[in-house]
Amino acid sequence: MQRIKPFDHLILILGALFLITPVVMALMSSTQNAIDIHNNGLYFTPGSNAVPTYGKVLTHRGGFTGDVTGMRMLMNSMIMGIGFAVGKIVLSMMAAYALVYFRFRFATLLFWMIFTTLLLPLEVRIMPSYQVMSTLGLLNSYTGLIVPLLASATGTFFFRQFFRSVPDEMLEAARIDGAGPFKFFIDILVPLSRTMMAAIFIIMFIYGWNQYLWPLLMTTDESFYTLMRGIKSILQVWIGSQIPDYNEAFALAVLAMLPPVTVVVIFQRMFIKGLTESDK
Amino acid sequence: MAHLSLRNVGKTYAGGTQAAVSGIDIEIADGEFIVLVGPSGCGKSTLLRMVAGLETTTEGEIHIGERLVNKLDPAERDIAMVFQNYALYPHMTVRDNMAYGLKNRGESKTTIAERVAEASRMLELGPYLDRKPRALSGGQRQRVAMGRAIVRQPAAFLFDEPLSNLDAKLRVSMRMEIRKLQKRLGTTSLYVTHDQLEAMTLADRLVVLNEGRVEQIGAPLEIYRKPASTFVASFIGAPAMSLLDARISDGAISLEGHALARVGNASGPVTLGLRAEDLRIAPQGIPLAVEHVEELGAQRIVHGTIGAQNIAVIEVGEAAIQDNVHVAVDPDKLHLFDTSTGRRLEVQSQPHQEMAL
Amino acid sequence: MTETTIRTAASNRALLSRLRAWYNADTSNPVKRVQFDRPLTPWVFLLPQLAVIVIFFYWPSVQAVTSSFYIEDPFGFGSTFVGTENYTDAVTSSQYASTAVFTVFFCAMVTALSLGIGLLLAVKADKVIRGASSYKTVLISVYAIAPPVAGLVGMMLFDMHIGPLTDLAAFFGHDLRVGIDYGDTAFALVVISVWKQIPYNFIFFLSGLQSVPTSVREAALIDAQSGLRRFWDVTLPLLAPTAFFLLVINITYAMFDTFPIIDVVVKDKPANNPITLVYKVYLDGFKGNDIGGSSAQSVILMVAVAALTVMQFRFLERRVHYG
């Protein structure tokens, strides 16, 4: 056995502190009021202002048109995260199924067509993507927020790897048992993939929830704002104000980080497995 | 229940130059238990999977009952298969695993329930019906795989090395169980294994395959007694038959200069096959230099050399074995093979000139 | 020489047979021993994904390339073909050059620091047994925080009025002016980006370390006395595949995923602030309405990223074969 030195713990504690302190500070400061923060700087202790601050952030109609509340943004972020994750799983499972379990013409060509999308992230084709969306009239819609982000093969890649690891005999037994392509998919393959689906759901939910640039461009109508978009607009209001609403900004940040962090901490094991085993 | 016939069946993989399997002619009677045996890569699994419809058949005809099944889907062939790794559906209970095939064929709920109940009684799976495969031991999984085949009441059972994943002891007991079940159900069976002992004990008839071709078809004892080639001779029986370079000259077989028996075969070099259990240590005979003795309890196997050629002898006595002994064999226990083709040569004996050693 | 010729000939043959295989749907080693043999069903399963990819990937990508050769009229009345002018304009502008330099610097810093710290923490977490899972939970939770949130929180920490880090710098005699001073902003961007990325590297390094078999560790314990020696000779080589994979991921992260951090910290005021190439594409396209120039920069980036990803794929392929 290796000896455990206190030094190792020291480094870990420093590392953990480095990572977690900003989060704690944001959380604590969100329970203070803006003037205190303005005068005293950031807080490490909880204040008494949590209820009014969060209440205001969640229900106050903010923005330029006064249309959007924190609740609304929270809901939009949820729709974005869940919609993206579900869409991704459905599309990529089906595509991976076709690629792994069928013999058909142009299969290899299609394989390359799909996997080329891994080459270029959305950011490098952001301008033309925007133009395409406006041509299609999809600006300010949930479809426009979610569907274009699905145009990447990450999920297909994960599921393809997973399907390849399913023993060949599973299909053979099912065929002898009289299962056709649709039955095999629904009865056997989907139930077999449950763990994989859950892991990918978590990763994709976080990815969708955390989207910033795309919602920024796609939504001018504030009723479609997500929390990430809200952060941008709270900063825009900020400029030029005397005492910015620090506490509200922090409260918004806490709301924006809470769901994904909760999901990751609760499903830690599954999440790590999904991430490290499928990404490689 | 049905007979099965393979007529000149062969397969060449797309892009492959050599046939994986070729010229297979086997007629299997209703209720017969046929074992396909051979070393790995001999094409036995491919052949089985062709019968199942999991591999395409590029040549010849496969009939199950009166039907030509070459172009039929596996599900339409009325067969059931037991896989080496069992291929149980891990997310389904034992009951659902067995019922799945019947459900897909649109059997009624009562029929399914009856058949599953019957099969689980036969296989003593009753207490496990609501468990998932992961909660079962290897032997139990094997039974479920059997159950899944039985409930279908198919024309034929196909077994693809079903016992290879079990430990040695369980393998022996499952072997007997499979045989008993098959006798009771009377279902035509095709069974693939690389284990010659399993093959010998299970089969009504054995099919020995080598490099995609049939070497010999016959009842186990027939194959044991009269192997058709050096390949079969060395594959069937343990320890393997010793194959030695010998000569026939002046109407007698001689091994390393020692005359063995008088035969009427033509003169020239010949491969002589001697089974360890047919040889015995005797006061006189061919001198054997002992190299190593394997004690097996009931018997022991003496390994040694005659000249420069290796040979094994089974000994049942308990006396200490000297470094140099003599071995003897009955002349009617000799096997002769053509040295160039490896095919069996019938010994043309000359009984009146006995030369037992 | 000969070897190269042989290899070229072989690859030509391989290409030909691959083309033939595409048409005949024959793959020399199919993914599965048995596959369904129906001509139409797979298309049903592929159609949704294909539709999304064609509309939202190929169409915009092609458009990026075409519009990079045009200058669009600012009032939207048509566009003029200008050949490679957009490219030469982009590449020769001094602003582009300084942005490119910063991008390279930024990528190098973020990658080196987040990989280094991630590895250090993973090695330590792998060593300790007591409390390992709580360290893990703390470190991992930061992974889920969105880059813009990280940017917002980081900006507060660096705020000139309330930021504790500004106070800290003042204590050491430095007047930290993030958002105004070029160097200070660059420093803040690097710190925030590294902070956000450490957990990701940590997760991968830790799982890489934990997959080193106990027997190998024990053998190393017997063979090498010093811990550093063991790490250098045994652990690090075994981690090399993970490290390479992470290297590519981190470069991609630093180039693209830091966009929100930059946007939040710089707040649309790039005047005297450091930005990356991706941010410049966005600025020129959406704020500057220079669609042609922005597209040309997009295409340059596409080529760079594609090269990076191909490198990763080649590596992955090798891993699949020998790993």
CSV table of N, CA and C in Angstrom, one decimal, chain B residues 35-40 44 84 161 164 171 191-199 235:
chain,number,residue,atom,x,y,z
B,35,VAL,N,-24.4,-35.0,-34.3
B,35,VAL,CA,-23.4,-34.0,-33.8
B,35,VAL,C,-22.4,-33.7,-34.9
B,36,LEU,N,-22.2,-32.4,-35.1
B,36,LEU,CA,-21.1,-31.9,-36.0
B,36,LEU,C,-19.9,-31.7,-35.1
B,37,VAL,N,-18.8,-32.3,-35.5
B,37,VAL,CA,-17.6,-32.2,-34.6
B,37,VAL,C,-16.4,-31.9,-35.5
B,38,GLY,N,-15.5,-31.1,-35.0
B,38,GLY,CA,-14.3,-30.8,-35.7
B,38,GLY,C,-13.5,-29.7,-35.0
B,39,PRO,N,-12.3,-29.5,-35.4
B,39,PRO,CA,-11.5,-28.4,-34.7
B,39,PRO,C,-12.1,-27.0,-35.1
B,40,SER,N,-11.6,-26.0,-34.4
B,40,SER,CA,-12.2,-24.7,-34.6
B,40,SER,C,-11.8,-24.3,-36.0
B,44,LYS,N,-18.0,-26.0,-38.9
B,44,LYS,CA,-19.2,-26.7,-38.3
B,44,LYS,C,-20.3,-25.7,-37.8
B,84,GLN,N,-24.1,-20.6,-27.6
B,84,GLN,CA,-23.0,-20.8,-26.7
B,84,GLN,C,-23.1,-19.9,-25.5
B,161,GLU,N,-22.5,-25.2,-29.7
B,161,GLU,CA,-21.6,-25.4,-28.5
B,161,GLU,C,-22.3,-24.9,-27.2
B,164,SER,N,-20.1,-25.0,-23.7
B,164,SER,CA,-18.7,-24.6,-23.6
B,164,SER,C,-18.5,-23.6,-22.5
B,171,ARG,N,-20.9,-29.5,-17.1
B,171,ARG,CA,-20.9,-29.9,-18.5
B,171,ARG,C,-21.4,-31.4,-18.7
B,191,TYR,N,-26.2,-30.7,-33.5
B,191,TYR,CA,-25.4,-30.2,-32.3
B,191,TYR,C,-24.0,-30.0,-32.7
B,192,VAL,N,-23.5,-28.8,-32.4
B,192,VAL,CA,-22.1,-28.5,-32.8
B,192,VAL,C,-21.2,-28.5,-31.6
B,193,THR,N,-20.1,-29.1,-31.7
B,193,THR,CA,-19.1,-29.1,-30.6
B,193,THR,C,-17.7,-29.3,-31.1
B,194,HIS,N,-16.7,-28.9,-30.4
B,194,HIS,CA,-15.3,-29.2,-30.8
B,194,HIS,C,-14.8,-30.3,-29.8
B,195,ASP,N,-15.6,-30.7,-28.9
B,195,ASP,CA,-15.2,-31.6,-27.8
B,195,ASP,C,-15.6,-33.0,-28.2
B,196,GLN,N,-14.6,-33.8,-28.6
B,196,GLN,CA,-14.9,-35.2,-29.1
B,196,GLN,C,-15.6,-36.1,-28.1
B,197,LEU,N,-15.3,-35.9,-26.8
B,197,LEU,CA,-16.0,-36.7,-25.8
B,197,LEU,C,-17.5,-36.4,-25.8
B,198,GLU,N,-17.8,-35.1,-25.8
B,198,GLU,CA,-19.2,-34.6,-25.9
B,198,GLU,C,-19.9,-35.2,-27.1
B,199,ALA,N,-19.1,-35.2,-28.2
B,199,ALA,CA,-19.7,-35.7,-29.5
B,199,ALA,C,-20.0,-37.2,-29.4
B,235,PHE,N,-8.5,-37.3,-34.3
B,235,PHE,CA,-9.4,-36.3,-33.6
B,235,PHE,C,-10.3,-37.1,-32.6
